[in-house]
Amino acid sequence: MTITQRYGGPARPDTTGRTAHWPADGTAPAATDPAGGGVAGVLARMRALEAALPARDGVAVFNRVYLTVTETVARRLGNGAFEDPVAAGELDVRFARRYFGAVDAEAAGLRPPACWRPLFQLRGHPGIRPLQFALAGINAHIGHDLALAVVDTCHALDCEPPALQEDFDRIGTVLTSLEERIRESLMPGPDLLELADPLTHLAGCWSLEMARDGAWAAARMLWGARRLPEAAQEFAARLDAGVGLIGRCLLTPLD
């Protein structure tokens, strides 16, 4: 039985402008994707960002990676690859909104979550390689945003995190299947770099699988603490800061 069968469909849309129950830095992300609703709206917004940003911009590098992932998820949503396409689509959209919220905060001169600040601050640094920008964005989005997006989705669909786990894992499988291709496409130089190459070492120190597992554990923690808002807010803030520190390390200039 799917979540939408069990609960009779998604909850009424949130018209309050809130998508984060415990924003890590005191500011909530954008409530809707401006290009429209659903995954199609998410794709339209990403493509608009791709068209607007300089190709070498660090945020543009991550956006291209994220667009590729979302296009793959959209195709699988359409061909029945998910147990509950409505719930999986809801998670995908709420996940993307946190990225868009960070982009919009930066564009408005506001303070984005700590996990995103290294990428925005160093997006034009000439000594940082494209793979580093991609990994820093993935780190921020998976390490911090995904956990909060799971909680957002559970509130929207009035369900518990375990009800989302199978489709959460299916989305994770998409990410993992694309990770190697992303690394290879952004790795400069010959196919086989020396093990002593700083970029090889740096990229090897970060694991998408471990970040995804951590995100699920964090989501369970936040959901369990939902009736203890002060504790949940402190946990989310510390998660944000810790992921931001990892992002700063991933963006160490190598040239």
Short mmCIF file of N, CA and C in Angstrom, two decimals, residues 45-141:
data_model
loop_
_atom_site.label_atom_id
_atom_site.label_comp_id
_atom_site.label_asym_id
_atom_site.label_seq_id
_atom_site.Cartn_x
_atom_site.Cartn_y
_atom_site.Cartn_z
N ARG A 45 12.96 25.49 -13.50
CA ARG A 45 13.76 26.44 -12.72
C ARG A 45 15.26 26.15 -12.88
N MET A 46 15.63 24.87 -12.84
CA MET A 46 17.04 24.50 -13.01
C MET A 46 17.56 24.90 -14.38
N ARG A 47 16.74 24.70 -15.41
CA ARG A 47 17.16 25.07 -16.76
C ARG A 47 17.29 26.59 -16.90
N ALA A 48 16.42 27.33 -16.22
CA ALA A 48 16.53 28.78 -16.23
C ALA A 48 17.83 29.23 -15.56
N LEU A 49 18.18 28.58 -14.45
CA LEU A 49 19.44 28.90 -13.78
C LEU A 49 20.63 28.56 -14.67
N GLU A 50 20.55 27.44 -15.36
CA GLU A 50 21.64 27.05 -16.26
C GLU A 50 21.84 28.09 -17.34
N ALA A 51 20.75 28.63 -17.86
CA ALA A 51 20.84 29.63 -18.92
C ALA A 51 21.37 30.96 -18.40
N ALA A 52 21.10 31.25 -17.13
CA ALA A 52 21.45 32.57 -16.58
C ALA A 52 22.86 32.64 -16.02
N LEU A 53 23.41 31.52 -15.57
CA LEU A 53 24.70 31.54 -14.88
C LEU A 53 25.86 31.31 -15.84
N PRO A 54 27.00 31.98 -15.63
CA PRO A 54 28.19 31.69 -16.43
C PRO A 54 28.58 30.23 -16.26
N ALA A 55 29.05 29.62 -17.34
CA ALA A 55 29.32 28.18 -17.33
C ALA A 55 30.35 27.78 -16.28
N ARG A 56 31.33 28.65 -16.00
CA ARG A 56 32.39 28.31 -15.06
C ARG A 56 32.05 28.65 -13.61
N ASP A 57 30.91 29.27 -13.40
CA ASP A 57 30.48 29.61 -12.05
C ASP A 57 30.28 28.33 -11.23
N GLY A 58 30.74 28.34 -9.98
CA GLY A 58 30.65 27.14 -9.16
C GLY A 58 29.24 26.66 -8.93
N VAL A 59 28.28 27.58 -8.76
CA VAL A 59 26.89 27.18 -8.59
C VAL A 59 26.35 26.57 -9.88
N ALA A 60 26.78 27.11 -11.02
CA ALA A 60 26.35 26.57 -12.31
C ALA A 60 26.84 25.13 -12.48
N VAL A 61 28.04 24.85 -12.02
CA VAL A 61 28.58 23.49 -12.12
C VAL A 61 27.68 22.52 -11.35
N PHE A 62 27.35 22.88 -10.11
CA PHE A 62 26.47 22.02 -9.32
C PHE A 62 25.09 21.93 -9.96
N ASN A 63 24.56 23.04 -10.45
CA ASN A 63 23.22 23.05 -11.03
C ASN A 63 23.13 22.09 -12.21
N ARG A 64 24.20 22.02 -13.04
CA ARG A 64 24.19 21.09 -14.16
C ARG A 64 24.12 19.64 -13.68
N VAL A 65 24.87 19.34 -12.63
CA VAL A 65 24.84 18.00 -12.06
C VAL A 65 23.44 17.69 -11.53
N TYR A 66 22.87 18.61 -10.79
CA TYR A 66 21.55 18.42 -10.18
C TYR A 66 20.48 18.28 -11.26
N LEU A 67 20.60 19.03 -12.33
CA LEU A 67 19.66 18.93 -13.43
C LEU A 67 19.69 17.53 -14.04
N THR A 68 20.88 16.99 -14.23
CA THR A 68 21.02 15.64 -14.77
C THR A 68 20.34 14.62 -13.87
N VAL A 69 20.56 14.75 -12.57
CA VAL A 69 19.95 13.83 -11.61
C VAL A 69 18.42 13.95 -11.65
N THR A 70 17.92 15.17 -11.66
CA THR A 70 16.47 15.38 -11.62
C THR A 70 15.80 14.90 -12.90
N GLU A 71 16.46 15.08 -14.03
CA GLU A 71 15.92 14.55 -15.29
C GLU A 71 15.79 13.03 -15.22
N THR A 72 16.78 12.37 -14.62
CA THR A 72 16.73 10.92 -14.48
C THR A 72 15.60 10.51 -13.54
N VAL A 73 15.46 11.21 -12.42
CA VAL A 73 14.37 10.91 -11.48
C VAL A 73 13.02 11.11 -12.17
N ALA A 74 12.88 12.18 -12.94
CA ALA A 74 11.62 12.46 -13.63
C ALA A 74 11.25 11.34 -14.59
N ARG A 75 12.24 10.84 -15.32
CA ARG A 75 11.96 9.72 -16.24
C ARG A 75 11.49 8.49 -15.47
N ARG A 76 12.12 8.22 -14.34
CA ARG A 76 11.76 7.03 -13.56
C ARG A 76 10.40 7.20 -12.88
N LEU A 77 10.07 8.42 -12.53
CA LEU A 77 8.72 8.68 -12.00
C LEU A 77 7.67 8.35 -13.05
N GLY A 78 8.00 8.64 -14.30
CA GLY A 78 7.05 8.41 -15.38
C GLY A 78 6.92 6.96 -15.81
N ASN A 79 7.93 6.14 -15.53
CA ASN A 79 7.86 4.75 -15.99
C ASN A 79 7.60 3.74 -14.87
N GLY A 80 7.15 4.24 -13.71
CA GLY A 80 6.74 3.34 -12.64
C GLY A 80 7.85 2.74 -11.82
N ALA A 81 9.00 3.41 -11.78
CA ALA A 81 10.14 2.85 -11.05
C ALA A 81 10.04 3.07 -9.54
N PHE A 82 9.09 3.90 -9.11
CA PHE A 82 8.95 4.18 -7.68
C PHE A 82 7.70 3.50 -7.12
N GLU A 83 7.76 3.12 -5.86
CA GLU A 83 6.62 2.46 -5.22
C GLU A 83 5.43 3.39 -5.17
N ASP A 84 5.66 4.64 -4.81
CA ASP A 84 4.58 5.64 -4.72
C ASP A 84 5.06 6.90 -5.45
N PRO A 85 4.76 7.03 -6.74
CA PRO A 85 5.24 8.17 -7.51
C PRO A 85 4.83 9.53 -6.94
N VAL A 86 3.64 9.60 -6.32
CA VAL A 86 3.20 10.88 -5.76
C VAL A 86 4.10 11.27 -4.60
N ALA A 87 4.37 10.33 -3.70
CA ALA A 87 5.23 10.62 -2.56
C ALA A 87 6.66 10.91 -3.00
N ALA A 88 7.17 10.12 -3.96
CA ALA A 88 8.53 10.34 -4.45
C ALA A 88 8.64 11.71 -5.12
N GLY A 89 7.61 12.09 -5.87
CA GLY A 89 7.62 13.40 -6.51
C GLY A 89 7.56 14.52 -5.49
N GLU A 90 6.77 14.32 -4.43
CA GLU A 90 6.68 15.33 -3.37
C GLU A 90 8.05 15.52 -2.71
N LEU A 91 8.74 14.40 -2.42
CA LEU A 91 10.07 14.49 -1.82
C LEU A 91 11.04 15.19 -2.76
N ASP A 92 10.98 14.85 -4.04
CA ASP A 92 11.88 15.46 -5.02
C ASP A 92 11.70 16.97 -5.08
N VAL A 93 10.44 17.41 -5.08
CA VAL A 93 10.14 18.84 -5.18
C VAL A 93 10.56 19.58 -3.91
N ARG A 94 10.23 19.02 -2.76
CA ARG A 94 10.58 19.69 -1.50
C ARG A 94 12.09 19.72 -1.29
N PHE A 95 12.76 18.70 -1.76
CA PHE A 95 14.22 18.67 -1.73
C PHE A 95 14.78 19.81 -2.58
N ALA A 96 14.29 19.95 -3.79
CA ALA A 96 14.78 21.00 -4.70
C ALA A 96 14.49 22.40 -4.15
N ARG A 97 13.37 22.57 -3.48
CA ARG A 97 13.01 23.89 -2.96
C ARG A 97 14.07 24.43 -1.99
N ARG A 98 14.73 23.54 -1.27
CA ARG A 98 15.75 24.00 -0.34
C ARG A 98 16.97 24.54 -1.07
N TYR A 99 17.31 23.95 -2.18
CA TYR A 99 18.37 24.50 -3.04
C TYR A 99 17.94 25.85 -3.60
N PHE A 100 16.73 25.91 -4.14
CA PHE A 100 16.25 27.18 -4.69
C PHE A 100 16.17 28.25 -3.61
N GLY A 101 15.78 27.85 -2.40
CA GLY A 101 15.73 28.82 -1.31
C GLY A 101 17.09 29.41 -1.02
N ALA A 102 18.14 28.57 -1.06
CA ALA A 102 19.50 29.08 -0.84
C ALA A 102 19.93 30.01 -1.96
N VAL A 103 19.63 29.63 -3.20
CA VAL A 103 19.95 30.48 -4.35
C VAL A 103 19.25 31.82 -4.24
N ASP A 104 17.97 31.79 -3.89
CA ASP A 104 17.20 33.03 -3.81
C ASP A 104 17.67 33.92 -2.66
N ALA A 105 18.03 33.29 -1.53
CA ALA A 105 18.55 34.07 -0.40
C ALA A 105 19.83 34.78 -0.79
N GLU A 106 20.73 34.07 -1.45
CA GLU A 106 22.00 34.68 -1.88
C GLU A 106 21.74 35.82 -2.86
N ALA A 107 20.83 35.60 -3.81
CA ALA A 107 20.54 36.63 -4.81
C ALA A 107 19.92 37.87 -4.18
N ALA A 108 19.19 37.70 -3.08
CA ALA A 108 18.54 38.82 -2.40
C ALA A 108 19.44 39.49 -1.38
N GLY A 109 20.69 39.01 -1.27
CA GLY A 109 21.60 39.58 -0.29
C GLY A 109 21.36 39.10 1.12
N LEU A 110 20.60 38.01 1.26
CA LEU A 110 20.33 37.44 2.57
C LEU A 110 21.36 36.36 2.89
N ARG A 111 21.27 35.80 4.07
CA ARG A 111 22.25 34.82 4.52
C ARG A 111 21.72 33.41 4.27
N PRO A 112 22.29 32.67 3.32
CA PRO A 112 21.82 31.30 3.08
C PRO A 112 22.27 30.39 4.21
N PRO A 113 21.74 29.18 4.28
CA PRO A 113 22.21 28.23 5.29
C PRO A 113 23.73 28.05 5.24
N ALA A 114 24.32 27.72 6.38
CA ALA A 114 25.77 27.60 6.48
C ALA A 114 26.33 26.56 5.52
N CYS A 115 25.55 25.51 5.26
CA CYS A 115 26.04 24.45 4.37
C CYS A 115 26.28 24.95 2.96
N TRP A 116 25.55 25.99 2.53
CA TRP A 116 25.68 26.52 1.17
C TRP A 116 26.67 27.67 1.08
N ARG A 117 27.04 28.29 2.19
CA ARG A 117 27.85 29.50 2.12
C ARG A 117 29.20 29.29 1.45
N PRO A 118 29.94 28.19 1.73
CA PRO A 118 31.23 28.05 1.05
C PRO A 118 31.11 28.06 -0.47
N LEU A 119 30.10 27.38 -1.01
CA LEU A 119 29.94 27.36 -2.47
C LEU A 119 29.63 28.75 -3.01
N PHE A 120 28.74 29.49 -2.34
CA PHE A 120 28.41 30.82 -2.83
C PHE A 120 29.59 31.78 -2.67
N GLN A 121 30.32 31.65 -1.59
CA GLN A 121 31.44 32.56 -1.35
C GLN A 121 32.62 32.31 -2.29
N LEU A 122 32.81 31.06 -2.69
CA LEU A 122 34.00 30.69 -3.48
C LEU A 122 33.65 30.30 -4.91
N ARG A 123 32.46 30.59 -5.35
CA ARG A 123 31.97 30.13 -6.65
C ARG A 123 32.81 30.61 -7.82
N GLY A 124 33.56 31.69 -7.67
CA GLY A 124 34.38 32.20 -8.77
C GLY A 124 35.87 32.05 -8.56
N HIS A 125 36.28 31.30 -7.55
CA HIS A 125 37.71 31.18 -7.23
C HIS A 125 38.43 30.41 -8.34
N PRO A 126 39.48 30.99 -8.91
CA PRO A 126 40.16 30.33 -10.04
C PRO A 126 40.96 29.10 -9.64
N GLY A 127 41.26 28.92 -8.36
CA GLY A 127 42.04 27.78 -7.93
C GLY A 127 41.23 26.57 -7.53
N ILE A 128 39.90 26.63 -7.71
CA ILE A 128 39.01 25.53 -7.34
C ILE A 128 38.51 24.86 -8.62
N ARG A 129 38.62 23.54 -8.66
CA ARG A 129 38.26 22.77 -9.85
C ARG A 129 36.76 22.51 -9.91
N PRO A 130 36.21 22.30 -11.13
CA PRO A 130 34.77 22.03 -11.25
C PRO A 130 34.28 20.86 -10.40
N LEU A 131 35.07 19.78 -10.28
CA LEU A 131 34.64 18.66 -9.46
C LEU A 131 34.45 19.07 -8.01
N GLN A 132 35.28 19.96 -7.53
CA GLN A 132 35.14 20.44 -6.14
C GLN A 132 33.83 21.20 -5.97
N PHE A 133 33.50 22.06 -6.94
CA PHE A 133 32.22 22.79 -6.85
C PHE A 133 31.05 21.81 -6.83
N ALA A 134 31.11 20.78 -7.70
CA ALA A 134 30.02 19.80 -7.76
C ALA A 134 29.89 19.07 -6.43
N LEU A 135 31.02 18.62 -5.89
CA LEU A 135 30.96 17.87 -4.62
C LEU A 135 30.50 18.75 -3.47
N ALA A 136 30.92 20.01 -3.45
CA ALA A 136 30.49 20.91 -2.38
C ALA A 136 28.98 21.12 -2.42
N GLY A 137 28.42 21.27 -3.63
CA GLY A 137 26.98 21.43 -3.74
C GLY A 137 26.23 20.17 -3.35
N ILE A 138 26.74 19.02 -3.80
CA ILE A 138 26.11 17.74 -3.43
C ILE A 138 26.19 17.53 -1.93
N ASN A 139 27.33 17.87 -1.34
CA ASN A 139 27.50 17.76 0.11
C ASN A 139 26.46 18.59 0.85
N ALA A 140 26.28 19.84 0.44
CA ALA A 140 25.30 20.71 1.10
C ALA A 140 23.88 20.17 0.96
N HIS A 141 23.57 19.72 -0.26
CA HIS A 141 22.20 19.33 -0.55
C HIS A 141 21.85 17.98 0.07
#
